[in-house]
mmCIF file of C-alpha atoms in Angstrom:
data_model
loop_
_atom_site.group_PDB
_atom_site.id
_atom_site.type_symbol
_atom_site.label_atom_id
_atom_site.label_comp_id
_atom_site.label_asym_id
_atom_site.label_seq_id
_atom_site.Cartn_x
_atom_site.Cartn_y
_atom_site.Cartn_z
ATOM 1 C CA UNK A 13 -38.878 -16.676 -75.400
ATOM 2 C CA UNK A 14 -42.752 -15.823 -77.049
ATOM 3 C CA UNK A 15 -44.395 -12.515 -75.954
ATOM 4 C CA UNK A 16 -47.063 -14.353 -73.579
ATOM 5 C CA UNK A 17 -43.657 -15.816 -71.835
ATOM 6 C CA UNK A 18 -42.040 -12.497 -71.611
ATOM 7 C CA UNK A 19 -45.836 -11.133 -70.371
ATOM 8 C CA UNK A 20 -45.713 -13.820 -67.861
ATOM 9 C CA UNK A 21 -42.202 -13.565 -66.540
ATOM 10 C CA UNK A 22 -43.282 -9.488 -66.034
ATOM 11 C CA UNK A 23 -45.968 -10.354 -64.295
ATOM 12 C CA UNK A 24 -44.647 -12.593 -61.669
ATOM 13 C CA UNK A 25 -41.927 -9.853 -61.456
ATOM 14 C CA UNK A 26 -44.557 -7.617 -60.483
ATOM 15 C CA UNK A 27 -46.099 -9.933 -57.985
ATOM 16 C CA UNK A 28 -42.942 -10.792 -56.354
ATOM 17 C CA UNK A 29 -42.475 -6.920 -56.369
ATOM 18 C CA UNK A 30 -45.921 -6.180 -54.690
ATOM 19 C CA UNK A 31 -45.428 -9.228 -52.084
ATOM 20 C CA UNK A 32 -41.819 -7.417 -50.783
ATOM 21 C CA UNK A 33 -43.681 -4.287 -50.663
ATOM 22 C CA UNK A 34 -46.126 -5.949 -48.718
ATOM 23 C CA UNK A 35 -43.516 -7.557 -46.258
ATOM 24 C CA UNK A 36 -42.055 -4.143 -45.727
ATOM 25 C CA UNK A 37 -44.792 -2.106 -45.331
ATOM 26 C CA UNK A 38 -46.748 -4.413 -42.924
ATOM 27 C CA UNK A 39 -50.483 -3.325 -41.135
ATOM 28 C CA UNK A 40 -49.908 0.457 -39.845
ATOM 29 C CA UNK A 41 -52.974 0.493 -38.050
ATOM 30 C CA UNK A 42 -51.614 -2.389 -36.008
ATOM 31 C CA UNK A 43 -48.173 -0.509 -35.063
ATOM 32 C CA UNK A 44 -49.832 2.353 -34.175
ATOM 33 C CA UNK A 45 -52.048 0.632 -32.155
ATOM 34 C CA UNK A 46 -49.099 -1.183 -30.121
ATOM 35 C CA UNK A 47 -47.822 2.392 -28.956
ATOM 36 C CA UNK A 48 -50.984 1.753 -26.753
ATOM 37 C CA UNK A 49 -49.646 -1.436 -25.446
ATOM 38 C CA UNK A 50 -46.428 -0.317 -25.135
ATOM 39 C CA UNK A 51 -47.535 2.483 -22.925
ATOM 40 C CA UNK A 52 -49.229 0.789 -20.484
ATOM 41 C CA UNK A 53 -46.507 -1.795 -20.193
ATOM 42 C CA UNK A 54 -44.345 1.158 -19.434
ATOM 43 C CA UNK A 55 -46.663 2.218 -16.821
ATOM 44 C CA UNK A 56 -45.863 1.175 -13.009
ATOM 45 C CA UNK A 57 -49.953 1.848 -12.070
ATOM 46 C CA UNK A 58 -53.195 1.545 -14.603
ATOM 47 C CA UNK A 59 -53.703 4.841 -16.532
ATOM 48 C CA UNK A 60 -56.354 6.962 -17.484
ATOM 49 C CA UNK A 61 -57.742 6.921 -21.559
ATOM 50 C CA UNK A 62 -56.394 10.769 -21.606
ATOM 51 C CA UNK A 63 -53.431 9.955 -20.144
ATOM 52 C CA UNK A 64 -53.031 6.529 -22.160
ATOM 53 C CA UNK A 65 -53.453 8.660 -25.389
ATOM 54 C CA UNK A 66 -51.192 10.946 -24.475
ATOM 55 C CA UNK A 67 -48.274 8.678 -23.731
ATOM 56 C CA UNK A 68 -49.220 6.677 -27.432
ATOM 57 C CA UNK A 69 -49.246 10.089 -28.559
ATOM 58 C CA UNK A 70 -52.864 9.869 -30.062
ATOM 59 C CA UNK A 71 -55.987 11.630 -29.354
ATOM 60 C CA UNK A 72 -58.563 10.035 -26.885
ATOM 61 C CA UNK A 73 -61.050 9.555 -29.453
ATOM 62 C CA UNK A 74 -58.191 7.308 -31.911
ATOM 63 C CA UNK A 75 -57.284 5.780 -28.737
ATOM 64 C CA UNK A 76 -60.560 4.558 -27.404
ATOM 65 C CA UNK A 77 -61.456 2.538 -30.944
ATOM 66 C CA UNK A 78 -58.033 0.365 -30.450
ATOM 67 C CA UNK A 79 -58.918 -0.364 -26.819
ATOM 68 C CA UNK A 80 -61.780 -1.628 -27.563
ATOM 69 C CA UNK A 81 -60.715 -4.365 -29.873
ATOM 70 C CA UNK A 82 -58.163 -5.013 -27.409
ATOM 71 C CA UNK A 83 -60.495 -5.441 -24.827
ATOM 72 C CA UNK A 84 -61.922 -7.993 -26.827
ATOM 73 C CA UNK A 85 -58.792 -9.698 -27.749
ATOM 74 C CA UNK A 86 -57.957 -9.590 -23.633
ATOM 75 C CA UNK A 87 -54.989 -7.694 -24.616
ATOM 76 C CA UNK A 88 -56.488 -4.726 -22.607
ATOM 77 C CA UNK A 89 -58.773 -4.275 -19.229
ATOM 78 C CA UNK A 90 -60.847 -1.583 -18.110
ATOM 79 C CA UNK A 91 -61.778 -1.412 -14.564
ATOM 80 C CA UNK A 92 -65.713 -0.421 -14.044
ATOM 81 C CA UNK A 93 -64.899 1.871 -11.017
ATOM 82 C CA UNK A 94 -61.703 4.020 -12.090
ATOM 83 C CA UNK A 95 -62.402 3.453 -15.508
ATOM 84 C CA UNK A 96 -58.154 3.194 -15.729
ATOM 85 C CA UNK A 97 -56.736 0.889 -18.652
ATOM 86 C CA UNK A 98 -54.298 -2.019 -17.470
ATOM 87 C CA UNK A 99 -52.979 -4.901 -19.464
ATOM 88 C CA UNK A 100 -55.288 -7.810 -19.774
ATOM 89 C CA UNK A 101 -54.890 -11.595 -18.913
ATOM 90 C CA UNK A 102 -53.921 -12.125 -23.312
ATOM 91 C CA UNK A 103 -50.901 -9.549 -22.387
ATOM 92 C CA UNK A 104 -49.846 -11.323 -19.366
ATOM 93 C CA UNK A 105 -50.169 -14.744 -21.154
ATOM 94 C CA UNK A 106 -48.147 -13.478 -23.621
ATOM 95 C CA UNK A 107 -45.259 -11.818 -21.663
ATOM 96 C CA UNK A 108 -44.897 -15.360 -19.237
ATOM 97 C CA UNK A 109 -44.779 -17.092 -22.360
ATOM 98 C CA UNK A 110 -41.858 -14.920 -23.669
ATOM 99 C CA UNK A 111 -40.116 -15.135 -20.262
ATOM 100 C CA UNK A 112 -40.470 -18.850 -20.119
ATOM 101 C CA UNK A 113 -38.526 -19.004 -23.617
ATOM 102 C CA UNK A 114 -35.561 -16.961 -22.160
ATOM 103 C CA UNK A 115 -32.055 -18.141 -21.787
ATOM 104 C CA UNK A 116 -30.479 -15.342 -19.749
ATOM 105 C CA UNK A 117 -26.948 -16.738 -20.286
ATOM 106 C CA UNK A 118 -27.644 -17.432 -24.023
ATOM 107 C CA UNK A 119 -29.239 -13.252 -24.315
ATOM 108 C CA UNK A 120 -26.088 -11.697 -22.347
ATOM 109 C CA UNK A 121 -23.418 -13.709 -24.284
ATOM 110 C CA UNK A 122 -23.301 -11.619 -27.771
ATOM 111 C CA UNK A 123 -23.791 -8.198 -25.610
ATOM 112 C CA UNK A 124 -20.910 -9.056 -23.332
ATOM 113 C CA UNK A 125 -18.625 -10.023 -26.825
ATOM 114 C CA UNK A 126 -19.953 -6.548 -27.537
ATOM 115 C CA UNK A 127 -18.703 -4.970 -23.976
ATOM 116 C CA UNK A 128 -15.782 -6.711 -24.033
ATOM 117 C CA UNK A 129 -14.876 -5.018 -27.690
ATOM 118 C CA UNK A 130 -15.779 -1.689 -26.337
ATOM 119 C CA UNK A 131 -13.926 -1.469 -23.356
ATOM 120 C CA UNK A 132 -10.812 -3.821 -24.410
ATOM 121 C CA UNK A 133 -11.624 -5.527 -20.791
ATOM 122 C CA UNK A 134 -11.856 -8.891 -19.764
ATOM 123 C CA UNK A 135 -15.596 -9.912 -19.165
ATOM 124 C CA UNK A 136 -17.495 -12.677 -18.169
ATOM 125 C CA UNK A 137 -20.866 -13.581 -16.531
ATOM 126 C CA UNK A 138 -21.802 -15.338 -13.385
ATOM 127 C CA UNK A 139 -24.803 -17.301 -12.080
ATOM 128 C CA UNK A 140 -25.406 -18.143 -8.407
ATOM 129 C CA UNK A 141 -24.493 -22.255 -8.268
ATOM 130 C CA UNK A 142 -24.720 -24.754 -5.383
ATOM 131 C CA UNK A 143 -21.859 -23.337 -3.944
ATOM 132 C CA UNK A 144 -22.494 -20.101 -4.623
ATOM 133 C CA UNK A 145 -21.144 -17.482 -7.519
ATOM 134 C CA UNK A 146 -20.080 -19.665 -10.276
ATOM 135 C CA UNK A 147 -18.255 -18.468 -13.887
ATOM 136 C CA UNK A 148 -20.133 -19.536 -16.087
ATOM 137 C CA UNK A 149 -19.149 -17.485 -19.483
ATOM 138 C CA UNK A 150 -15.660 -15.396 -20.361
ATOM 139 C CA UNK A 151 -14.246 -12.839 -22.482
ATOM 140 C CA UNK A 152 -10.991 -12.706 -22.953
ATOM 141 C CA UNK A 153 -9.641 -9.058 -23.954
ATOM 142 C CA UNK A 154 -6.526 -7.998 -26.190
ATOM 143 C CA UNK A 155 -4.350 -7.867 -23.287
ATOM 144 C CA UNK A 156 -5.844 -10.619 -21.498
ATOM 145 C CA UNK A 157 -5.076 -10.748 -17.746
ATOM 146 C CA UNK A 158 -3.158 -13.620 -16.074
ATOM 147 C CA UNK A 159 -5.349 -15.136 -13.653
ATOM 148 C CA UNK A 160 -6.541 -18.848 -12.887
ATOM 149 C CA UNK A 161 -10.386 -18.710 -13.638
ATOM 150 C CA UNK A 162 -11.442 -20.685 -15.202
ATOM 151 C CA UNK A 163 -15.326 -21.535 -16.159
ATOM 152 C CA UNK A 164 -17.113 -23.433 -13.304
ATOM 153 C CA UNK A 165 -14.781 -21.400 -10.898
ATOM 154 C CA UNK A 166 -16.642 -20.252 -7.823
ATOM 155 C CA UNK A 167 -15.694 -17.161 -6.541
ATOM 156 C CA UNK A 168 -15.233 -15.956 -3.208
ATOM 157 C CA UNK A 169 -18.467 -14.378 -0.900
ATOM 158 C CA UNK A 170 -15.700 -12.037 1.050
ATOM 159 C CA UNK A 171 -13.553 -10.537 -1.116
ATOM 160 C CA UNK A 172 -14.087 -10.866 -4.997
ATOM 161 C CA UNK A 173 -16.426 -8.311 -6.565
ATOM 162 C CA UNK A 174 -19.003 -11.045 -7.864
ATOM 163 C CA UNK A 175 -19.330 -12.510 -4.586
ATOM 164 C CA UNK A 176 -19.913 -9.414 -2.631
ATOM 165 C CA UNK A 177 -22.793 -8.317 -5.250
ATOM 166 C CA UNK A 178 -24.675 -12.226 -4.523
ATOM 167 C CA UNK A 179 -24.239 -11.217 -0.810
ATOM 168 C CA UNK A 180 -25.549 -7.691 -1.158
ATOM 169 C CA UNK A 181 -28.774 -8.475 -3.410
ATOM 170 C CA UNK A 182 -29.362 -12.636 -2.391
ATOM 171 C CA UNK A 183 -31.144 -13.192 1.004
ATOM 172 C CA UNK A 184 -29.129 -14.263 3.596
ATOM 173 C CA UNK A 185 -30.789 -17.358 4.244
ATOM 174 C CA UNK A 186 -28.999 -18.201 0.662
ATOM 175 C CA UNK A 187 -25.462 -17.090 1.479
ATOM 176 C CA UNK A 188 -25.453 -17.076 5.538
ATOM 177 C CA UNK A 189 -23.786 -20.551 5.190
ATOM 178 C CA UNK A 190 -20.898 -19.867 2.680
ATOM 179 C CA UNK A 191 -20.025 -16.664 4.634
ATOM 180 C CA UNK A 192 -19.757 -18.029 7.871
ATOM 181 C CA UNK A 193 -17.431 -20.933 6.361
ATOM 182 C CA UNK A 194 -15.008 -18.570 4.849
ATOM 183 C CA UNK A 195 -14.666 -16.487 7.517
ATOM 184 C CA UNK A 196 -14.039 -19.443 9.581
ATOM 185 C CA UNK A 197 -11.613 -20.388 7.418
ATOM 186 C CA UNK A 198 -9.943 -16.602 7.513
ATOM 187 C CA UNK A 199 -9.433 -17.106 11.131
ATOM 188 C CA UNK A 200 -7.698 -14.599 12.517
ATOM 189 C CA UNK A 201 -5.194 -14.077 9.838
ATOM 190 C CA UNK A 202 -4.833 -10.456 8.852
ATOM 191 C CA UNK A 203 -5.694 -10.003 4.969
ATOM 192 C CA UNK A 204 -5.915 -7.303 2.879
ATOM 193 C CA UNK A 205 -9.279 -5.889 2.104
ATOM 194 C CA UNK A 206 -11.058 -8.901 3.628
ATOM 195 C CA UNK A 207 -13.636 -8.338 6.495
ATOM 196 C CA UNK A 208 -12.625 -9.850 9.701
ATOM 197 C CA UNK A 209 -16.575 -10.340 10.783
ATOM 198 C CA UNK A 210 -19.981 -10.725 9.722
ATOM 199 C CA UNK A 211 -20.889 -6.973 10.726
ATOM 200 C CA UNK A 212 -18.029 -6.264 8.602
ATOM 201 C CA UNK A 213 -19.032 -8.079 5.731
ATOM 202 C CA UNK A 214 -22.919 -6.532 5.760
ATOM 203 C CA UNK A 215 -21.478 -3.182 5.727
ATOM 204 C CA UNK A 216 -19.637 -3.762 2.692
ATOM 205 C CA UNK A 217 -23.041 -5.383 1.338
ATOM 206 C CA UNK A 218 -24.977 -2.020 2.589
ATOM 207 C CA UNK A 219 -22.381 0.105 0.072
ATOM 208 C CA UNK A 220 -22.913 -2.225 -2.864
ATOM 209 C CA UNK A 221 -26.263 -2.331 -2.522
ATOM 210 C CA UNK A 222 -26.247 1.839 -1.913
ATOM 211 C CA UNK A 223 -23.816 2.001 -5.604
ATOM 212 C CA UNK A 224 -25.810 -0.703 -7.199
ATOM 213 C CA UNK A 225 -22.381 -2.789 -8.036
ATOM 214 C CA UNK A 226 -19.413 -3.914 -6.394
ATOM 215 C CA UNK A 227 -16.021 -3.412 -7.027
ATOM 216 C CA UNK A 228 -12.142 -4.885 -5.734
ATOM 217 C CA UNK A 229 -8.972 -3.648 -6.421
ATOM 218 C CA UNK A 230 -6.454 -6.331 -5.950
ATOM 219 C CA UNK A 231 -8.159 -8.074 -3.555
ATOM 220 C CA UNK A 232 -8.546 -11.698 -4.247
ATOM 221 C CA UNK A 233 -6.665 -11.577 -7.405
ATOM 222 C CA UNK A 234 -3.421 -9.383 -6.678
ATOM 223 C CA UNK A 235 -3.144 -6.593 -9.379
ATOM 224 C CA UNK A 236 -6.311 -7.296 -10.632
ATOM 225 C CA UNK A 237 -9.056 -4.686 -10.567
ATOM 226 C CA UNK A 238 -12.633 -6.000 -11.043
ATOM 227 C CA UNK A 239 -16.348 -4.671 -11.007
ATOM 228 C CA UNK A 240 -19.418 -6.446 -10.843
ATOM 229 C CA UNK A 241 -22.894 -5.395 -12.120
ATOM 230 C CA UNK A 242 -25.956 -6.692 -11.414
ATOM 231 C CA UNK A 243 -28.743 -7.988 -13.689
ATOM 232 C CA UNK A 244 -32.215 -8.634 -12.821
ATOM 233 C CA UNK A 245 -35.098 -10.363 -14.090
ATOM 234 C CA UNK A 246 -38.632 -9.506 -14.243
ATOM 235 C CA UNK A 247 -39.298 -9.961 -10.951
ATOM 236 C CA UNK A 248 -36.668 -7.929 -9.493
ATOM 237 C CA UNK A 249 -34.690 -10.918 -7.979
ATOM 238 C CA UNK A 250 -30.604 -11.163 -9.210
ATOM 239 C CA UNK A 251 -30.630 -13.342 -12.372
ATOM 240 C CA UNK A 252 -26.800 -13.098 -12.891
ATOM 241 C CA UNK A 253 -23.275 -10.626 -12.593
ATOM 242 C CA UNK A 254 -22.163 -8.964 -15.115
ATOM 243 C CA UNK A 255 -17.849 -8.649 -14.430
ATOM 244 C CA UNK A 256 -15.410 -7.050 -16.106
ATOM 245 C CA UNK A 257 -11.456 -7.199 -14.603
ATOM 246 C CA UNK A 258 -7.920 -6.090 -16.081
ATOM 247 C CA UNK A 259 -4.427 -5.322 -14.819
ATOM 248 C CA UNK A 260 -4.414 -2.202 -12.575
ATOM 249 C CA UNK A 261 -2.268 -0.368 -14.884
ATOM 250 C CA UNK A 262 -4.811 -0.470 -17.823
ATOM 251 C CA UNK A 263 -8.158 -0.909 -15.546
ATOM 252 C CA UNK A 264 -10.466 2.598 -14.723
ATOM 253 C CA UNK A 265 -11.939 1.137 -11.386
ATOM 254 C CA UNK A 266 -13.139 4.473 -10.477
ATOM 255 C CA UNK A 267 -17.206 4.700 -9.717
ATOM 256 C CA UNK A 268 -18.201 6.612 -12.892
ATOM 257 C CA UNK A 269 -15.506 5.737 -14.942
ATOM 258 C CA UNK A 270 -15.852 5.150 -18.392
ATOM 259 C CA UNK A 271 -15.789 1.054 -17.401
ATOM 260 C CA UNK A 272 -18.377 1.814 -14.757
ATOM 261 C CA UNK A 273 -20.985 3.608 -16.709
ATOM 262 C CA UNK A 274 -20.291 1.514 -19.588
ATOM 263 C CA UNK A 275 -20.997 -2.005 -17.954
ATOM 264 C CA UNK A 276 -24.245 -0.445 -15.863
ATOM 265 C CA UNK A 277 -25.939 0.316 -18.957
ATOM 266 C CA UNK A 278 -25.415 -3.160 -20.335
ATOM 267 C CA UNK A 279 -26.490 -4.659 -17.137
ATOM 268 C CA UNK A 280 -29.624 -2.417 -17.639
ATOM 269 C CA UNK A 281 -30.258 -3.175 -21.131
ATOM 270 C CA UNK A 282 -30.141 -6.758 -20.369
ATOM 271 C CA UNK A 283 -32.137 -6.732 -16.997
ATOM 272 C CA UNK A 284 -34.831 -4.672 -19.810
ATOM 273 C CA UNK A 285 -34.636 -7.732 -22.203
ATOM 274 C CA UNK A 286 -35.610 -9.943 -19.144
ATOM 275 C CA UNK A 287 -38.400 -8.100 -18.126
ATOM 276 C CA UNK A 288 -37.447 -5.938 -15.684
ATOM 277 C CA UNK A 289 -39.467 -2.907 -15.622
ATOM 278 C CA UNK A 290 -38.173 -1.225 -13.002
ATOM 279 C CA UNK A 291 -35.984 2.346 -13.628
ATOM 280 C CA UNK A 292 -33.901 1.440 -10.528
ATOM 281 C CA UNK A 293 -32.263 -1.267 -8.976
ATOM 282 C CA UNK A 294 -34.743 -3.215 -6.475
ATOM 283 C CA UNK A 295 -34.682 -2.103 -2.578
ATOM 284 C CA UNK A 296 -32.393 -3.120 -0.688
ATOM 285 C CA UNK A 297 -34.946 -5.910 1.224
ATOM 286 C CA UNK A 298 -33.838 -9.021 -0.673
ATOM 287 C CA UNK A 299 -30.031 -8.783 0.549
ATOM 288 C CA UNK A 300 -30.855 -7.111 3.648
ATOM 289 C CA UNK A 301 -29.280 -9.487 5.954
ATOM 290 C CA UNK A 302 -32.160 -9.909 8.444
#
């Protein structure tokens, strides 16, 4: 190799050098501008520029130059009467076009594999189907459980933990039908932790909707304990259930638990990667069974 090659080889070292620098140290004034962005998308309500700086943890004056390139850009709004900063129509453009891209299913799968490591629990996901809560993804743990679900499955409005979430958060319009046919089909046969009436069945709903999940211990599955978890989209509405279930003698069904907290935060960090921006679960109105 000649000096001038040895020169050049150096020099597109350097280059490629510089370039990864580049890459990693990407446009600061543009992340520092997004805490602005970020702030109001936090925001339930449109916000004052003292306030707005505050929360990007900026001072007014910084604060005021990026909004107004982002009013230009539409990424920002500025209403002539308050004077309060909201998200513009480029931001809302932006998020439906995100939302329209997601796969709920396809975003909870590798979380759940994660759950499921955590917590050494069976796990699996649910989506409401023509005939109603249907299995749609599973987990099986170390000590996996013997039970006959199998994907597709639909499980039971009454008495499984998955259906009793649908019926607490779902309008009744949705699952009036279903209910009415299995507890036609209960008759008057004496089970165990199955409601014997409609009234009966909407105050079950009331207390998962007051715990924000549902829970069975050996109800339709005998020996089987099983909680359900709710995850919502960006509107609020139920996109799927989150369930875990074991054997009774290895399964912490107790509200709070370890399971318990541990599957409510994953339901919330998913419902968050959906778009739901709320920092409780929705009112009770969309199950309410009027």
């Amino acid at each position: 190799m000649t000096a001038v090659d040895d020169d050049d080889s150096r020099d597109d070292l350097a280059q490629d050098d510089a370039r990864d620098d580049a890459k990693r140290a990407g446009i600061q004034s543009i992340e520092v501008g997004f805490r602005l962005l970020q702030a109001l998308a936090a925001s339930p309500r449109a916000m004052m520029l003292r306030d707005l700086a505050a929360a990007a943890d900026m001072s007014p004056a910084k604060a005021h130059r990026y909004l107004v390139s982002f009013q230009r850009l539409g990424a920002v709004t500025q209403d002539a009467v308050s004077q309060r900063y909201d998200l513009g129509p480029f931001a809302l453009q932006l998020g439906l076009a995100g939302l329209n891209r997601l796969d709920p299913v396809r975003k909870a799968r590798p979380i759940l594999s994660q759950l499921r490591d955590e917590i050494d629990q069976t796990a699996g996901i649910a989506v409401w189907g023509n005939h109603g809560p249907t299995i749609v993804h599973w987990e099986e743990s170390s000590h996996p459980v013997s039970v006959s679900l199998r994907l597709g499955d639909v499980m039971p409005l009454l008495n499984s933990a998955t259906g009793r979430l649908y019926g607490a958060y779902l309008s009744r319009r949705q699952t009036l039908p279903l209910i009415e046919r299995e507890l036609a089909a209960r008759g008057d046969v004496a089970l165990p932790d199955m409601p014997a009436s409609l009234a009966e069945y909407d105050a079950i709903c009331a207390d998962v909707r007051k715990r924000g999940a549902a829970r069975t211990r050996g109800g339709v599955l005998p020996g089987i304990n099983a909680i359900s978890t709710p995850v919502f989209d960006a509107n609020g509405h139920l996109s799927m259930a989150l369930i875990v279930l074991g054997a009774q003698s290895v399964f912490d069904a107790e509200w709070d638990g370890a399971v318990d907290r541990r599957v409510r935060e994953i339901a919330r960090q998913i419902s968050s990667e959906l778009g739901y921006l709320g920092d409780s679960q929705p009112s009770a109105r969309d199950g309410d069974p009027s």
